[in-house]
Coordinates of C-alpha atoms and ligand atoms in Angstrom, one line a residue:
M1 CA -38.2 -7.0 29.6
A2 CA -35.3 -5.8 27.5
E3 CA -33.2 -3.1 29.7
Q4 CA -32.9 0.2 27.7
F5 CA -29.8 1.7 26.6
D6 CA -28.9 4.7 24.3
V7 CA -26.4 2.6 22.5
V8 CA -25.9 -1.0 22.1
V9 CA -22.8 -1.9 20.4
I10 CA -22.4 -5.6 18.9
G11 CA -18.9 -6.7 19.0
A12 CA -16.2 -5.3 20.7
G13 CA -13.2 -5.4 18.2
P14 CA -11.6 -2.1 17.0
A15 CA -14.7 -0.8 15.5
G16 CA -16.9 -1.7 18.4
Y17 CA -15.0 -0.7 21.5
H18 CA -14.1 2.9 20.1
A19 CA -17.8 3.1 19.1
A20 CA -18.8 2.1 22.6
I21 CA -15.9 4.0 24.7
R22 CA -17.0 7.4 22.6
A23 CA -20.5 6.9 22.9
A24 CA -20.0 6.8 26.5
Q25 CA -17.5 9.3 27.0
L26 CA -20.6 11.6 25.1
G27 CA -22.7 10.7 28.1
M28 CA -24.7 8.0 26.2
K29 CA -25.8 4.9 28.1
T30 CA -23.9 2.3 26.4
A31 CA -23.6 -1.7 26.5
C32 CA -21.2 -3.6 24.3
V33 CA -21.7 -7.4 23.6
D34 CA -19.1 -9.5 22.4
A35 CA -19.0 -13.5 21.9
A36 CA -15.2 -14.2 22.2
L37 CA -13.1 -16.4 24.4
G38 CA -9.5 -15.9 24.8
K39 CA -7.2 -19.0 25.0
D40 CA -8.1 -19.4 28.6
G41 CA -11.6 -19.9 27.8
K42 CA -12.5 -16.5 29.3
P43 CA -14.1 -13.7 27.5
A44 CA -11.6 -11.6 25.6
L45 CA -12.5 -8.3 24.4
G46 CA -10.6 -6.6 21.6
G47 CA -11.4 -8.5 18.4
T48 CA -9.7 -10.2 16.0
C49 CA -7.2 -7.4 16.4
L50 CA -6.4 -8.0 19.8
R51 CA -6.6 -11.7 19.9
V52 CA -5.6 -13.3 16.6
G53 CA -5.0 -10.6 14.3
C54 CA -2.6 -7.4 14.2
I55 CA -0.9 -7.5 18.0
P56 CA -0.2 -11.2 18.1
S57 CA 1.1 -11.3 14.8
K58 CA 3.3 -7.9 15.2
A59 CA 4.7 -9.8 18.4
L60 CA 5.6 -12.7 16.3
L61 CA 7.2 -10.6 13.6
D62 CA 9.2 -8.9 15.9
S63 CA 10.2 -12.1 17.9
S64 CA 11.5 -13.2 14.7
H65 CA 13.2 -10.1 13.2
Q66 CA 15.4 -10.3 16.5
Y67 CA 16.1 -13.9 15.9
H68 CA 16.8 -13.5 12.3
N69 CA 19.4 -10.2 12.9
L70 CA 21.1 -12.4 15.8
T71 CA 21.9 -15.0 13.0
H72 CA 22.3 -12.9 10.1
S73 CA 23.2 -9.1 10.7
F74 CA 24.7 -8.9 14.4
D75 CA 27.9 -10.3 12.8
Q76 CA 28.4 -7.1 10.6
H77 CA 28.3 -4.7 13.9
G78 CA 31.0 -7.1 15.2
I79 CA 29.0 -8.8 17.8
S80 CA 29.2 -12.8 17.6
F81 CA 27.8 -15.3 19.7
K82 CA 27.5 -19.4 20.0
D83 CA 24.5 -21.4 19.4
A84 CA 21.4 -19.3 18.4
K85 CA 18.3 -20.9 19.3
I86 CA 14.6 -20.1 19.1
D87 CA 12.4 -21.4 22.1
V88 CA 8.9 -21.3 20.4
A89 CA 7.0 -22.2 23.6
K90 CA 8.5 -19.2 25.2
M91 CA 8.1 -16.9 21.7
I92 CA 4.3 -17.9 21.6
G93 CA 4.1 -17.5 25.6
R94 CA 5.5 -13.6 25.4
K95 CA 2.9 -13.3 22.5
D96 CA -0.1 -14.5 24.8
A97 CA 0.8 -12.5 27.4
I98 CA 0.7 -9.1 25.4
V99 CA -2.6 -10.5 24.2
K100 CA -3.9 -11.1 27.5
Q101 CA -2.5 -7.2 28.6
F102 CA -4.3 -5.5 25.8
T103 CA -7.7 -7.9 25.9
G104 CA -7.9 -6.9 29.7
G105 CA -6.9 -3.6 29.0
I106 CA -9.9 -3.1 26.8
A107 CA -12.2 -4.6 29.7
Q108 CA -10.5 -2.2 32.2
L109 CA -11.2 0.8 29.6
F110 CA -15.4 -0.5 29.8
K111 CA -15.4 -0.1 33.5
A112 CA -13.4 3.2 33.6
N113 CA -15.8 4.7 30.8
K114 CA -18.8 3.0 32.4
V115 CA -19.7 0.7 29.1
A116 CA -21.9 -2.1 30.5
A117 CA -20.2 -5.4 28.9
Y118 CA -22.3 -8.5 28.2
Y119 CA -20.5 -11.5 27.3
G120 CA -22.3 -13.9 24.7
F121 CA -23.7 -13.8 21.1
G122 CA -26.0 -10.9 20.4
Q123 CA -28.8 -11.2 17.4
L124 CA -30.5 -8.1 16.5
Q125 CA -34.5 -8.4 16.6
P126 CA -36.6 -6.3 15.0
G127 CA -37.3 -3.2 17.2
N128 CA -33.4 -2.4 17.9
I129 CA -33.5 -5.0 20.5
V130 CA -30.3 -7.2 20.9
K131 CA -31.4 -10.6 22.3
V132 CA -27.7 -11.9 23.9
K133 CA -26.8 -15.6 24.4
Q134 CA -24.8 -15.4 27.4
H135 CA -21.7 -18.2 28.1
D136 CA -23.7 -19.5 30.8
G137 CA -26.9 -20.3 28.6
S138 CA -28.6 -17.8 30.2
E139 CA -30.4 -14.6 27.7
V140 CA -30.8 -11.2 28.2
E141 CA -32.6 -8.5 26.1
L142 CA -30.9 -5.1 25.7
K143 CA -33.0 -2.4 23.7
G144 CA -31.0 0.3 22.3
T145 CA -32.2 3.8 21.1
N146 CA -29.2 3.1 18.7
V147 CA -27.7 -0.1 17.6
I148 CA -24.2 -0.5 16.2
I149 CA -23.2 -3.7 14.2
A150 CA -19.5 -4.1 14.5
A151 CA -19.2 -8.1 14.2
G152 CA -16.1 -8.4 12.1
S153 CA -15.0 -11.0 9.9
D154 CA -13.9 -14.6 10.0
S155 CA -11.2 -16.3 7.8
I156 CA -12.6 -17.7 4.3
E157 CA -12.5 -21.5 4.0
L158 CA -11.9 -23.1 0.7
P159 CA -13.7 -26.0 0.2
F160 CA -10.8 -28.4 -0.7
A161 CA -8.7 -27.2 2.1
K162 CA -10.9 -27.6 5.0
F163 CA -9.2 -25.9 8.4
D164 CA -8.7 -28.9 10.8
N165 CA -6.8 -26.6 13.1
E166 CA -3.6 -28.9 13.1
N167 CA -2.2 -29.3 9.7
I168 CA -4.5 -27.0 7.9
V169 CA -4.7 -23.7 9.5
D170 CA -6.0 -20.1 9.5
N171 CA -4.2 -17.2 11.0
V172 CA -5.1 -18.6 14.6
G173 CA -3.3 -21.6 14.0
A174 CA -0.7 -20.1 12.5
L175 CA -0.1 -17.9 15.6
D176 CA 0.2 -20.8 17.7
F177 CA 2.4 -23.3 16.1
T178 CA 4.1 -25.2 18.9
E179 CA 7.2 -25.9 16.8
V180 CA 9.2 -24.3 13.6
P181 CA 7.7 -26.4 10.9
N182 CA 9.8 -27.8 8.4
R183 CA 7.7 -27.1 5.4
L184 CA 4.7 -24.5 5.5
T185 CA 2.8 -23.6 2.5
V186 CA 0.6 -20.5 2.7
I187 CA -2.1 -20.0 -0.1
G188 CA -2.8 -16.4 -0.7
A189 CA 0.3 -13.6 -1.3
G190 CA -1.8 -11.3 0.5
V191 CA -1.1 -9.1 3.9
I192 CA -1.4 -12.2 6.3
G193 CA 0.5 -14.5 4.0
L194 CA 3.6 -12.5 3.5
E195 CA 3.4 -11.3 7.4
L196 CA 3.1 -14.9 8.7
G197 CA 4.9 -16.6 5.8
S198 CA 7.8 -14.2 6.9
V199 CA 7.5 -15.1 10.6
W200 CA 8.1 -19.0 10.0
K201 CA 10.5 -18.5 7.3
R202 CA 13.0 -16.1 9.8
L203 CA 12.5 -18.9 12.2
G204 CA 14.1 -21.7 9.8
A205 CA 10.6 -22.8 7.9
E206 CA 11.0 -23.5 4.3
V207 CA 8.0 -21.2 3.1
T208 CA 5.9 -21.6 -0.6
I209 CA 3.7 -19.1 -1.2
L210 CA 0.9 -20.2 -3.8
E211 CA -0.9 -17.0 -5.6
A212 CA -4.0 -17.4 -8.0
L213 CA -3.3 -14.1 -9.5
P214 CA -0.5 -13.2 -12.0
D215 CA 0.8 -10.2 -10.3
F216 CA 2.6 -9.9 -7.1
L217 CA 0.5 -7.3 -4.6
P218 CA -1.2 -5.5 -7.3
A219 CA -2.8 -2.9 -5.0
A220 CA 0.5 -1.3 -4.1
D221 CA 2.8 0.6 -6.2
A222 CA 4.0 -1.3 -9.0
E223 CA 7.7 0.0 -8.1
V224 CA 7.0 -1.2 -4.6
S225 CA 5.9 -4.4 -5.4
K226 CA 8.7 -5.3 -7.9
L227 CA 11.3 -4.3 -5.4
A228 CA 9.1 -6.3 -2.6
A229 CA 8.9 -9.3 -4.7
R230 CA 12.9 -9.2 -5.1
E231 CA 13.6 -8.7 -1.6
F232 CA 11.3 -11.8 -0.8
K233 CA 12.9 -13.8 -3.1
K234 CA 16.1 -13.1 -1.6
Q235 CA 15.0 -13.9 1.8
G236 CA 14.2 -17.3 0.3
L237 CA 10.3 -16.9 0.5
D238 CA 9.4 -19.0 -2.5
I239 CA 6.1 -17.0 -4.0
R240 CA 4.7 -18.9 -7.1
L241 CA 2.1 -16.6 -9.0
G242 CA -0.7 -17.7 -11.4
A243 CA -1.2 -20.9 -8.9
K244 CA -4.4 -22.2 -8.6
V245 CA -4.8 -25.1 -6.0
S246 CA -7.4 -27.7 -6.8
K247 CA -6.9 -30.4 -4.1
T248 CA -5.2 -30.9 -0.5
E249 CA -5.0 -34.5 1.2
L250 CA -3.5 -35.5 4.4
S251 CA -1.3 -38.3 4.4
G252 CA 0.4 -40.3 7.5
K253 CA -0.4 -40.0 11.0
G254 CA 0.1 -38.1 14.3
K255 CA 3.0 -35.7 14.2
K256 CA 4.1 -37.2 10.9
K257 CA 0.8 -35.9 9.2
E258 CA 1.5 -34.1 5.9
V259 CA -0.8 -32.0 3.3
V260 CA -0.3 -33.2 -0.4
I261 CA -1.4 -29.9 -2.3
T262 CA -2.3 -30.5 -5.5
Y263 CA -2.1 -26.9 -7.8
T264 CA -1.7 -25.7 -11.6
D265 CA 0.1 -23.1 -12.5
A266 CA 1.7 -21.9 -16.2
S267 CA 3.6 -25.2 -16.2
G268 CA 0.8 -27.6 -15.6
E269 CA -0.2 -29.6 -12.6
Q270 CA 2.3 -29.6 -9.6
T271 CA 2.3 -31.2 -6.1
L272 CA 3.9 -30.0 -3.0
T273 CA 4.2 -31.7 0.0
V274 CA 4.4 -29.9 3.6
D275 CA 4.0 -30.3 7.3
K276 CA 1.7 -27.2 7.6
L277 CA -0.9 -25.2 5.4
L278 CA -2.1 -21.6 6.1
V279 CA -5.1 -20.7 4.3
A280 CA -4.8 -16.9 4.0
V281 CA -7.2 -16.1 1.1
G282 CA -9.3 -12.9 2.5
R283 CA -12.1 -12.6 5.3
R284 CA -15.8 -12.4 5.0
A285 CA -17.9 -10.6 7.2
A286 CA -19.3 -12.5 10.2
T287 CA -23.0 -11.7 9.8
K288 CA -24.0 -15.7 10.1
G289 CA -26.9 -15.6 12.6
L290 CA -26.6 -12.1 13.5
L291 CA -29.9 -11.0 12.2
A292 CA -33.4 -12.3 13.3
D293 CA -36.0 -12.2 10.5
G294 CA -37.4 -8.6 9.9
T295 CA -34.9 -6.4 11.1
G296 CA -34.8 -4.4 7.7
V297 CA -30.9 -4.9 7.9
K298 CA -29.6 -5.5 4.2
L299 CA -26.4 -7.9 3.6
D300 CA -25.1 -8.2 0.0
A301 CA -24.4 -11.5 -1.7
R302 CA -21.1 -11.8 0.3
G303 CA -22.9 -11.2 3.5
V304 CA -21.6 -7.8 3.9
I305 CA -24.0 -5.2 5.8
E306 CA -25.2 -2.8 3.2
V307 CA -24.4 0.8 4.6
D308 CA -24.6 4.1 3.3
A309 CA -21.5 6.8 3.4
H310 CA -22.3 7.1 7.0
C311 CA -22.6 3.8 7.9
H312 CA -26.1 3.9 8.4
T313 CA -27.8 0.7 7.4
G314 CA -31.1 2.3 6.6
V315 CA -33.3 1.1 9.5
D316 CA -34.2 3.6 12.1
G317 CA -31.1 4.0 14.6
V318 CA -29.1 0.9 13.3
W319 CA -25.5 1.4 11.9
A320 CA -22.9 -0.7 11.2
I321 CA -19.1 -0.5 10.9
G322 CA -15.8 -2.1 10.5
D323 CA -15.0 -5.2 8.8
C324 CA -18.3 -6.3 8.5
V325 CA -19.2 -3.4 6.0
R326 CA -17.6 -2.2 2.8
G327 CA -14.1 -0.6 2.7
P328 CA -10.6 -1.8 3.7
M329 CA -10.4 -4.8 6.4
L330 CA -8.0 -2.6 8.7
A331 CA -8.5 -2.1 12.5
H332 CA -7.5 1.5 12.3
K333 CA -10.6 2.2 9.7
G334 CA -12.8 0.4 12.0
F335 CA -11.7 2.8 14.7
E336 CA -12.6 5.8 12.6
E337 CA -15.8 4.7 11.5
G338 CA -16.5 3.8 15.2
I339 CA -15.8 6.9 16.5
A340 CA -17.8 8.9 13.8
V341 CA -20.8 6.8 14.2
A342 CA -21.0 7.6 18.0
E343 CA -20.2 11.3 17.2
L344 CA -23.3 11.2 14.7
I345 CA -25.3 10.0 16.9
A346 CA -24.7 12.8 19.3
G347 CA -25.4 15.2 16.9
L348 CA -22.0 15.8 16.1
P349 CA -20.3 16.0 12.6
G350 CA -18.3 12.3 12.5
H351 CA -16.8 11.5 9.2
V352 CA -14.3 9.1 8.0
N353 CA -11.8 10.2 4.9
F354 CA -11.4 7.1 2.9
D355 CA -8.7 8.8 0.7
T356 CA -6.2 8.8 3.5
I357 CA -6.4 5.7 5.4
P358 CA -2.8 4.2 5.1
Y359 CA -1.9 0.8 4.2
V360 CA 1.3 -1.0 5.9
I361 CA 2.6 -4.4 5.4
Y362 CA 4.9 -5.4 8.4
T363 CA 7.4 -7.5 6.4
S364 CA 11.1 -6.7 6.2
P365 CA 11.7 -4.3 4.8
E366 CA 8.2 -2.7 5.5
I367 CA 5.6 -1.8 3.2
A368 CA 3.4 1.6 3.6
W369 CA 1.4 3.6 1.6
V370 CA -1.2 6.3 1.5
G371 CA -3.5 7.7 -1.3
K372 CA -3.1 6.8 -5.3
T373 CA -0.5 4.8 -7.1
E374 CA 0.8 5.4 -10.4
Q375 CA -1.4 2.8 -11.8
Q376 CA -4.4 4.5 -10.4
L377 CA -3.6 7.7 -11.4
K378 CA -2.9 6.7 -15.1
A379 CA -6.0 4.6 -15.4
E380 CA -8.1 7.9 -14.1
G381 CA -6.3 9.8 -16.8
V382 CA -4.5 12.3 -14.0
A383 CA -1.6 14.3 -14.9
Y384 CA 1.1 14.0 -12.0
K385 CA 4.6 14.0 -11.4
T386 CA 7.0 11.6 -9.1
G387 CA 9.9 12.3 -6.8
T388 CA 11.6 9.1 -5.7
F389 CA 14.6 9.0 -3.0
P390 CA 16.5 5.7 -2.0
F391 CA 17.0 4.9 1.5
A392 CA 20.5 4.1 0.3
A393 CA 21.3 7.3 0.3
V394 CA 20.0 8.2 3.8
G395 CA 22.9 8.2 6.4
R396 CA 20.5 7.2 9.2
A397 CA 19.1 4.0 7.1
V398 CA 22.7 3.1 6.3
A399 CA 24.1 3.0 9.7
M400 CA 21.3 1.3 11.0
G401 CA 22.3 -1.4 8.3
E402 CA 18.8 -1.2 6.3
P403 CA 19.4 0.5 3.3
V404 CA 17.1 -1.1 0.8
G405 CA 14.1 0.8 -0.1
F406 CA 12.7 4.1 -1.1
A407 CA 10.3 6.7 -0.8
K408 CA 8.2 8.1 -3.6
V409 CA 5.8 11.2 -3.4
I410 CA 3.4 11.5 -6.1
A411 CA 2.0 14.9 -6.9
D412 CA -0.7 16.6 -9.3
A413 CA 1.2 18.2 -12.2
E414 CA -0.7 21.2 -12.0
T415 CA -1.2 22.0 -8.4
D416 CA 1.5 20.2 -6.7
R417 CA -1.1 18.9 -4.3
V418 CA 0.0 15.5 -2.8
L419 CA -2.1 12.4 -4.3
G420 CA 0.2 10.0 -2.7
L421 CA 3.0 8.4 -0.7
H422 CA 4.8 5.3 -1.4
L423 CA 7.2 3.5 1.0
I424 CA 9.7 0.6 1.4
G425 CA 12.4 0.2 3.9
P426 CA 13.0 0.6 7.7
N427 CA 10.3 1.7 9.7
V428 CA 7.9 2.9 6.7
S429 CA 4.9 1.8 9.1
E430 CA 5.9 5.2 11.2
L431 CA 7.0 7.1 8.6
V432 CA 3.7 7.0 6.2
H433 CA 1.8 9.3 8.7
E434 CA 4.1 12.1 6.9
G435 CA 2.0 11.8 3.6
V436 CA -1.3 11.1 6.0
L437 CA -0.8 14.6 7.6
T438 CA 0.2 16.3 4.3
M439 CA -3.0 14.6 2.2
E440 CA -5.1 15.6 5.2
F441 CA -4.3 19.2 5.3
H442 CA -4.3 19.2 1.3
G443 CA -0.8 20.3 1.2
S444 CA 1.8 20.1 -1.6
A445 CA 5.0 18.7 -2.3
D446 CA 6.8 21.9 -2.1
D447 CA 5.1 22.0 1.8
L448 CA 6.8 18.6 2.4
A449 CA 9.7 19.8 0.8
R450 CA 10.0 23.2 2.6
I451 CA 9.3 21.6 6.2
C452 CA 12.5 20.8 8.2
H453 CA 13.3 17.2 8.6
A454 CA 15.9 16.1 11.4
H455 CA 19.3 14.9 10.3
P456 CA 20.1 12.1 10.6
S457 CA 16.5 10.5 10.3
L458 CA 14.8 8.0 8.3
S459 CA 12.3 10.7 7.3
E460 CA 14.9 12.3 5.0
A461 CA 13.7 9.9 2.7
I462 CA 10.4 11.4 2.5
H463 CA 11.9 15.2 2.3
D464 CA 14.2 14.5 -0.4
A465 CA 11.4 12.6 -2.6
A466 CA 9.6 15.7 -2.1
M467 CA 12.2 17.9 -3.5
A468 CA 12.9 15.4 -6.4
V469 CA 9.2 16.1 -7.3
D470 CA 10.6 19.4 -8.7
K471 CA 14.2 17.8 -9.4
R472 CA 15.9 19.5 -6.7
A473 CA 16.7 16.5 -4.4
I474 CA 20.2 17.6 -2.7
H475 CA 21.7 14.0 -2.0
K476 CA 20.8 12.6 -5.6
A477 CA 21.2 13.5 -9.1
N478 CA 18.1 14.7 -10.5
Ligands
LIG1 P1 -13.2 -7.9 14.8 O1 -12.0 -7.1 15.0 O2 -13.3 -9.1 13.9 O3 -14.4 -7.9 15.8 C1 -15.5 -8.2 15.9 C2 -15.7 -8.8 17.5 O4 -17.2 -9.3 17.4 C3 -15.4 -10.3 17.7 O5 -14.7 -10.4 19.0 C4 -16.4 -11.1 17.4 O6 -16.4 -12.2 18.5 C5 -17.4 -10.5 17.9 N1 -18.6 -10.8 17.4 C6 -19.0 -10.7 15.9 N2 -20.7 -11.2 16.0 C7 -20.9 -11.1 17.3 C8 -22.3 -11.5 17.4 N3 -23.1 -11.6 16.9 N4 -22.5 -11.2 18.9 C9 -21.3 -10.9 19.9 N5 -20.0 -10.8 19.4 C10 -20.2 -11.1 18.2 N6 -5.5 -4.7 10.5 C11 -4.6 -3.9 10.8 O7 -5.1 -2.7 10.2 N7 -3.3 -3.9 10.9 C12 -2.4 -5.2 11.0 O8 -1.6 -5.3 11.3 C13 -3.3 -6.4 10.8 N8 -3.1 -7.3 11.2 C14 -3.6 -8.2 11.1 C15 -3.3 -9.6 11.1 C16 -4.0 -10.9 11.1 C17 -3.5 -12.3 11.5 C18 -5.6 -10.5 10.8 C19 -6.2 -11.6 10.8 C20 -6.2 -9.5 10.9 C21 -5.1 -8.1 11.0 N9 -5.8 -7.0 10.7 C22 -5.0 -5.8 10.9 C23 -7.2 -6.8 10.5 C24 -8.0 -6.4 11.6 O9 -7.9 -7.4 12.7 C25 -9.1 -6.1 11.6 O10 -9.8 -5.4 10.4 C26 -10.0 -5.6 12.5 O11 -9.9 -6.5 13.8 C27 -11.5 -5.6 12.3 O12 -12.3 -4.9 13.6 P2 -13.9 -5.1 13.7 O13 -14.0 -4.5 15.0 O14 -14.5 -4.7 12.4 O15 -14.0 -6.7 13.7
LIG2 P1 -5.6 -10.6 1.4 O1 -7.0 -10.0 0.6 O2 -4.6 -9.5 1.8 O3 -4.7 -11.6 0.6 C1 -5.5 -12.7 0.1 C2 -4.5 -13.1 -1.2 O4 -5.1 -14.3 -1.6 C3 -4.8 -12.2 -2.2 O5 -3.5 -12.1 -3.1 C4 -5.7 -13.2 -3.3 O6 -5.4 -13.1 -4.5 C5 -5.4 -14.6 -2.8 N1 -6.2 -15.6 -3.1 C6 -7.5 -15.7 -3.1 N2 -8.0 -16.9 -3.3 C7 -6.7 -17.6 -3.8 C8 -7.0 -18.9 -4.0 N3 -8.1 -19.9 -4.1 N4 -5.7 -19.3 -4.5 C9 -4.7 -18.8 -4.2 N5 -4.7 -17.3 -3.7 C10 -5.8 -17.0 -3.7 O7 -6.1 -11.4 2.7 P2 -5.4 -11.9 4.0 O8 -3.8 -11.9 3.4 O9 -6.4 -13.2 4.4 O10 -5.8 -10.8 4.7 C11 -7.2 -10.4 5.6 C12 -7.6 -9.3 5.9 O11 -6.6 -9.0 7.1 C13 -6.9 -8.2 4.6 O12 -8.1 -7.4 4.3 C14 -6.0 -7.4 5.2 O13 -6.5 -5.9 5.0 C15 -6.3 -7.5 6.8 N6 -4.8 -7.7 7.3 C16 -4.0 -6.5 7.5 C17 -2.8 -6.3 7.8 C18 -2.0 -5.3 8.1 O14 -2.7 -4.2 7.9 N7 -0.7 -5.2 7.9 C19 -2.1 -7.7 8.2 C20 -3.0 -8.7 8.2 C21 -4.2 -8.6 7.7

């Protein structure tokens, strides 16, 4: 006999745990099922994001950034040192402790909110029943008046570069190297390739990134991508565009094992021999084995769960959110969908505004944006104006020794409404929210320009960029 719940959530990643906690807050009897185990073999809630994604990657980005500053920029502050060394085991241990703190934190939040946690693989059966195969081999059935599927995503594997978790790895392996590889190749110059490529480059690896497309970071504003490409090149990241990998082979034995990569670019066929290969060519919805026959939930050709604008699958009481449905694969997009669906189930007006989702790449300089790029607006035939301001003219950025980058405000040519904010530079992962807020409140470039910004602060780049939209920036010639 299945235990009855108001809401059963499959998956305790960012989307699922938000949905479960919000549903419980709203007074619904809620269960959440998750299959994942941590590095210690014990159940670990929090999904890709907390275990092998957002948080561990940022921990390593921060460690490697500190090391890079110590070896490259402390000197200009008059700080000297001898024999800087990186203890990779200690750095990974710090990252693991952060992961444990946060995955354990979700378990505590579930307890505090009375969300019943079930540890095992859940499969949706017809009639809103979730059959859970628990880690001890036993099975339990949960019936939900509503079921929210938040199964997330897995790395895409290339048929000619199968993961062996030693020399050919995905994000999981690249977050756990036991030493700095001498030579690392990444397939895919996307977000993971750039972030994890930066980590190991800063620690001393020779890093080559092979990207199939002819353009670099096409989703970002073209001026941002151009500056980013220049900065990454200066840092020694060897990014090769239009590079199509056709074959990988392992050679050698044990610690001497190498990966021989064959790819073709504009100059013809090339080979590269490296110690480690990270494949970061995107992720796919984790829907394998998730649905029993007859549930009525539809998958598209790529295994993505089909939903409407409110994350409803079309089957009575069955919803799907996060990476396993359409839209950007971002933790905060999943957060918002989780909350929105819990609120919709409770009869409240939940919604997610896809137009104001911020995008961040945590490289150095950081890249962040919200809204439309110039290339998108041109393609849509929207008349717009822009204002740009460089961090090199922002006192705080120069005092920090981080003058590279700029802020660009894009506003509607007629109404002045902000259509986009594009940033590359120091701490722009935080600054981008100024654009998110302005756009959520339908603000104009003039609104941004008239808001008092603290001096000296990095946010002054946005203030002056907003003033530059009407050619009245104070700290540069217009
Ligand atoms: P997931 O986080 O994938 O969670 C799904 C959970 O469901 C997992 O625990 C899984 O084990 C479980 N599950 C799946 N199927 C079942 C089943 N049938 N039964 C039981 N349990 C199941 N995004 C950002 O916004 N910012 C970042 O900085 C960022 N950095 C990233 C870095 C890396 C290296 C990676 C790989 C991703 C990063 N992302 C980042 C993306 C982010 O991690 C995902 O968008 C986010 O985790 C998706 O949340 P989710 O809840 O939809 O799925
Ligand atoms: P991605 O989509 O960002 O980048 C994949 C890249 O690989 C693309 O540039 C693509 O053109 C290229 N590619 C695809 N097939 C290829 C091939 N055969 N050969 C060479 N290049 C190929 O995907 P990702 O970097 O794997 O990240 C996965 C997801 O995780 C993304 O959707 C991203 O949103 C999310 N993520 C977000 C953050 C963040 O928000 N800071 C960080 C990491 C990951």
